[in-house]
Tab-separated table of C-alpha atoms in Angstrom:
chain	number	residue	atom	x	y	z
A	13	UNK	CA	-20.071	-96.203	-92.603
A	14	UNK	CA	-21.477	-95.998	-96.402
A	15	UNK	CA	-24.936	-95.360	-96.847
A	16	UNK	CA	-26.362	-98.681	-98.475
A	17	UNK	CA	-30.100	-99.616	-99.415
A	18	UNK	CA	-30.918	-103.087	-100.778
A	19	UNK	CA	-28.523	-102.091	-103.783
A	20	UNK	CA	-25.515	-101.407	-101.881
A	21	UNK	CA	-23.609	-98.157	-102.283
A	22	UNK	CA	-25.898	-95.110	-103.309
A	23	UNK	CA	-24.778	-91.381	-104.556
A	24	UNK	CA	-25.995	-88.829	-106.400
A	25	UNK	CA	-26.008	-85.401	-108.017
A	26	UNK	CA	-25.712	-81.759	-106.278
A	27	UNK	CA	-29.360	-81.162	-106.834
A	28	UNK	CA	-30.707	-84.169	-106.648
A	29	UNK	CA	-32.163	-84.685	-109.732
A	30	UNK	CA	-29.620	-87.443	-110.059
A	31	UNK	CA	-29.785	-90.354	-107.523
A	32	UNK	CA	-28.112	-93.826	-108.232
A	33	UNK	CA	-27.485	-97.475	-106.268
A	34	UNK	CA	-24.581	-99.452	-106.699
A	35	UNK	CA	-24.808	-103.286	-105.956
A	36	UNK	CA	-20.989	-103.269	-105.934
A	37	UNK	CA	-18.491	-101.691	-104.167
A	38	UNK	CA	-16.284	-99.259	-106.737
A	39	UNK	CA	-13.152	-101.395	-107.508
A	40	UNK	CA	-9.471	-99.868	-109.449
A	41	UNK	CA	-10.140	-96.720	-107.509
A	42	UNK	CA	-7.530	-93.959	-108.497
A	43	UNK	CA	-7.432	-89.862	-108.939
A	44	UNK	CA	-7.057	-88.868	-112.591
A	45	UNK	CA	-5.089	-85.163	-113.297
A	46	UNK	CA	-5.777	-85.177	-117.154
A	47	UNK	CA	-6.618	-81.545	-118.489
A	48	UNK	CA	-10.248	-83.377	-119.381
A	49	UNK	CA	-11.261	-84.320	-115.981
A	50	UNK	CA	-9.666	-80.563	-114.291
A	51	UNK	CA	-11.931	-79.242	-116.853
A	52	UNK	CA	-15.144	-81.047	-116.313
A	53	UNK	CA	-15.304	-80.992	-112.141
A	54	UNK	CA	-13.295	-76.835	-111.708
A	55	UNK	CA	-10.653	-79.121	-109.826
A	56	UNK	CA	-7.288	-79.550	-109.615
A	57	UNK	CA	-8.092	-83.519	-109.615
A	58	UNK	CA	-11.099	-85.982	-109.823
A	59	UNK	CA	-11.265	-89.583	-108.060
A	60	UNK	CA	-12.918	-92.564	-109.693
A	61	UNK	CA	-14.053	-96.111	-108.682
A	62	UNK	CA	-14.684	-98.916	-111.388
A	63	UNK	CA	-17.947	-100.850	-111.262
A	64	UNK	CA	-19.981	-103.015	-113.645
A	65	UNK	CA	-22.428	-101.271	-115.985
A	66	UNK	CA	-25.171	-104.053	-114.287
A	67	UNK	CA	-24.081	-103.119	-110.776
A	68	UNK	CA	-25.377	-98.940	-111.745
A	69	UNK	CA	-29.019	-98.488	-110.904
A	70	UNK	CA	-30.516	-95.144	-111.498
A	71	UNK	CA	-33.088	-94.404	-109.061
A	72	UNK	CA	-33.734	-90.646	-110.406
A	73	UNK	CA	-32.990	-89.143	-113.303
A	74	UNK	CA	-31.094	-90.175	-116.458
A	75	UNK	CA	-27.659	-88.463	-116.637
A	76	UNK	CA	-26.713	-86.571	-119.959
A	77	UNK	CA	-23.615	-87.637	-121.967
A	78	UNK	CA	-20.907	-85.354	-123.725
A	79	UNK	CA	-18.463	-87.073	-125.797
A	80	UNK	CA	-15.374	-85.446	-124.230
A	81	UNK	CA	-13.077	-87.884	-126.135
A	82	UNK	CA	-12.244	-90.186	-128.583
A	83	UNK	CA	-11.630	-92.993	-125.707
A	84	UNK	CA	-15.070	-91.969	-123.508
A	85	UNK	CA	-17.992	-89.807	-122.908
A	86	UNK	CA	-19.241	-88.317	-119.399
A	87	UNK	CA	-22.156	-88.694	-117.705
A	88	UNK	CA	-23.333	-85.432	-115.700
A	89	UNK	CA	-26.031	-83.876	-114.271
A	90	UNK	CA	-28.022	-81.432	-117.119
A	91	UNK	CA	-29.704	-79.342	-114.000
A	92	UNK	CA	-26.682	-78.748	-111.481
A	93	UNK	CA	-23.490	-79.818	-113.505
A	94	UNK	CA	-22.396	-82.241	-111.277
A	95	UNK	CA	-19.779	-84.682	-113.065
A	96	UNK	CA	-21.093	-88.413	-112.181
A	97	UNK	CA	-19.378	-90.886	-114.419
A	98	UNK	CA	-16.916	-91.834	-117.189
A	99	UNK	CA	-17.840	-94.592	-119.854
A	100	UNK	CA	-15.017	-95.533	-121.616
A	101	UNK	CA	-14.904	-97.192	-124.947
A	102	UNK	CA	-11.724	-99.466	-123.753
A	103	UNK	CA	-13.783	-100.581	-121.019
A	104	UNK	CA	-17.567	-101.294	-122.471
A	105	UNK	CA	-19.002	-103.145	-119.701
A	106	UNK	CA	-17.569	-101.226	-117.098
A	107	UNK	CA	-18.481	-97.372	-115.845
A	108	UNK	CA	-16.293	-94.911	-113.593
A	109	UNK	CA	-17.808	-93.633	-110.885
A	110	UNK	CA	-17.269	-90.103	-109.303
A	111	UNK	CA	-16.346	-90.929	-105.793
A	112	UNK	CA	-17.317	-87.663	-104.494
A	113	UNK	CA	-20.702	-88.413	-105.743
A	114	UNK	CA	-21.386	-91.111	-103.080
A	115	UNK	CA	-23.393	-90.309	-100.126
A	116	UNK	CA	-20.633	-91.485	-98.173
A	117	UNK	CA	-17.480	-90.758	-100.302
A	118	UNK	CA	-15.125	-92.098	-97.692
A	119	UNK	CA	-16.585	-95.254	-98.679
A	120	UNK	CA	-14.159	-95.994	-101.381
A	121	UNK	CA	-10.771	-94.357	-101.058
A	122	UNK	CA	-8.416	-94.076	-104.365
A	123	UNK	CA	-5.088	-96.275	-104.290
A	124	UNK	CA	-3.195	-94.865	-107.407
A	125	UNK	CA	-2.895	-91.351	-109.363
A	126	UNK	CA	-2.752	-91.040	-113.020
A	127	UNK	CA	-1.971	-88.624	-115.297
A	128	UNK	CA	0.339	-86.271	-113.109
A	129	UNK	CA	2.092	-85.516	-115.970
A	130	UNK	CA	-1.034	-82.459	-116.239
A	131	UNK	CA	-0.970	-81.942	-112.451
A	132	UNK	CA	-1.002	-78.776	-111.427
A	133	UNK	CA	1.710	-76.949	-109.749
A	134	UNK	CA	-0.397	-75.796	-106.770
A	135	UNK	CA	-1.675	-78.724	-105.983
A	136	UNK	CA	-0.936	-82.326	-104.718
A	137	UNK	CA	-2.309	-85.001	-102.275
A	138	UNK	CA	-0.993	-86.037	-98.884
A	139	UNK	CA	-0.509	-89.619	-99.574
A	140	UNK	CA	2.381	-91.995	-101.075
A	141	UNK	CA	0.194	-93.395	-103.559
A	142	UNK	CA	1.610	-94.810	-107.054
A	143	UNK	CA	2.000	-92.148	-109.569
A	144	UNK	CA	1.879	-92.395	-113.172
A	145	UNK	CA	2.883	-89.591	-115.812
A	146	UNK	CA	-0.063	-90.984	-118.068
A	147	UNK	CA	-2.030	-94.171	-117.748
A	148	UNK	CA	-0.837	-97.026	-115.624
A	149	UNK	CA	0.751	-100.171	-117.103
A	150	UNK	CA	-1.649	-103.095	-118.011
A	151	UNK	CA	-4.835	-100.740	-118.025
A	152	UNK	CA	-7.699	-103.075	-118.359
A	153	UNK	CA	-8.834	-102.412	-122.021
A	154	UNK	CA	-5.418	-101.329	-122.841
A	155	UNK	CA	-6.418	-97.415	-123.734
A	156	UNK	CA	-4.900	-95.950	-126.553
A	157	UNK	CA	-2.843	-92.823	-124.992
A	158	UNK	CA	-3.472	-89.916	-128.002
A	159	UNK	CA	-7.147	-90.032	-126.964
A	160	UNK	CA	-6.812	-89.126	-123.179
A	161	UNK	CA	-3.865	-86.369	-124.097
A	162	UNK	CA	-6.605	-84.522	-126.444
A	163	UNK	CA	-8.174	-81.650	-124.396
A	164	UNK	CA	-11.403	-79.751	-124.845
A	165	UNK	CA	-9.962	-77.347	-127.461
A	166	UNK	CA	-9.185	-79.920	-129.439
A	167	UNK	CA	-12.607	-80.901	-130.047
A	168	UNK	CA	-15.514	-79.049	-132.369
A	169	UNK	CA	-18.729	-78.608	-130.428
A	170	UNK	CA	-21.064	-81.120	-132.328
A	171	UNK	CA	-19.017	-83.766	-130.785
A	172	UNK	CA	-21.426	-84.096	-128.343
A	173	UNK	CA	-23.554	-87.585	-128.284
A	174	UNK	CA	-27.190	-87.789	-127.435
């Protein structure tokens, strides 16, 4: 069973410096394969859950932000490195949650995989999930796609946002 507090799901970072409540249970959960999230977690894949911006409490810590993107900026851990969240400008009210960053990250399990078109060729899950080469049809927010294909060496370093 999850760990929950009064504000429902909680997670945090490696070290701790990081800890968070969620008041809602991550929704549109899927594993993403795109160059930028191999990258940022040193894994083959990452797996996100959707939440409200007002359903994120941070109960340690403020997480620093790197714009990785034209389409979104990450949220991460400045002490340990730990990859938290995804903000994405398609999606303003909304935040991305790394589900391996819940105390219980069986809580929430992913039910779709995008990007497979950059999976790579050592790796894949055991599941029958829906794959999609890029982003799936009728994305909330309706992402433009030359945003998410860019890949860190595309970007200058003073990209970064405070």
């Amino acid at each position: 069973m999850a760990k929950m507090n009064e504000h429902g799901l909680t997670g945090g970072c490696l070290c701790g410096a990081l800890r968070y409540s969620l008041s809602e249970t991550p929704g549109d959960a899927g594993y993403c394969h795109c160059r930028m999230c191999q990258r940022a977690s040193g894994a083959p894949v990452m797996a996100f859950g959707t939440v409200p911006l007002t359903a994120l409490t941070w109960q340690e810590g403020t997480p620093s932000r790197y714009r990785s993107s034209d389409l979104a900026e990450r949220w991460f851990c400045d002490r340990c490195g730990s990859s938290i969240a995804i903000h994405a400008d398609y999606q303003p009210d909304t935040v991305d949650i790394a589900l391996t960053t819940l105390d219980d990250p069986n809580a929430v399990q992913p039910g779709f995989q995008i990007w497979t078109d950059s999976r790579v060729e050592w790796f894949d899950t055991a599941d029958h999930l829906p794959r999609f080469a890029r982003f799936r049809p009728n994305t909330i927010g309706d992402p433009p796609e030359r945003g998410a294909e860019a890949t860190a060496s595309d970007r200058s370093p003073d990209r970064r946002s405070a």
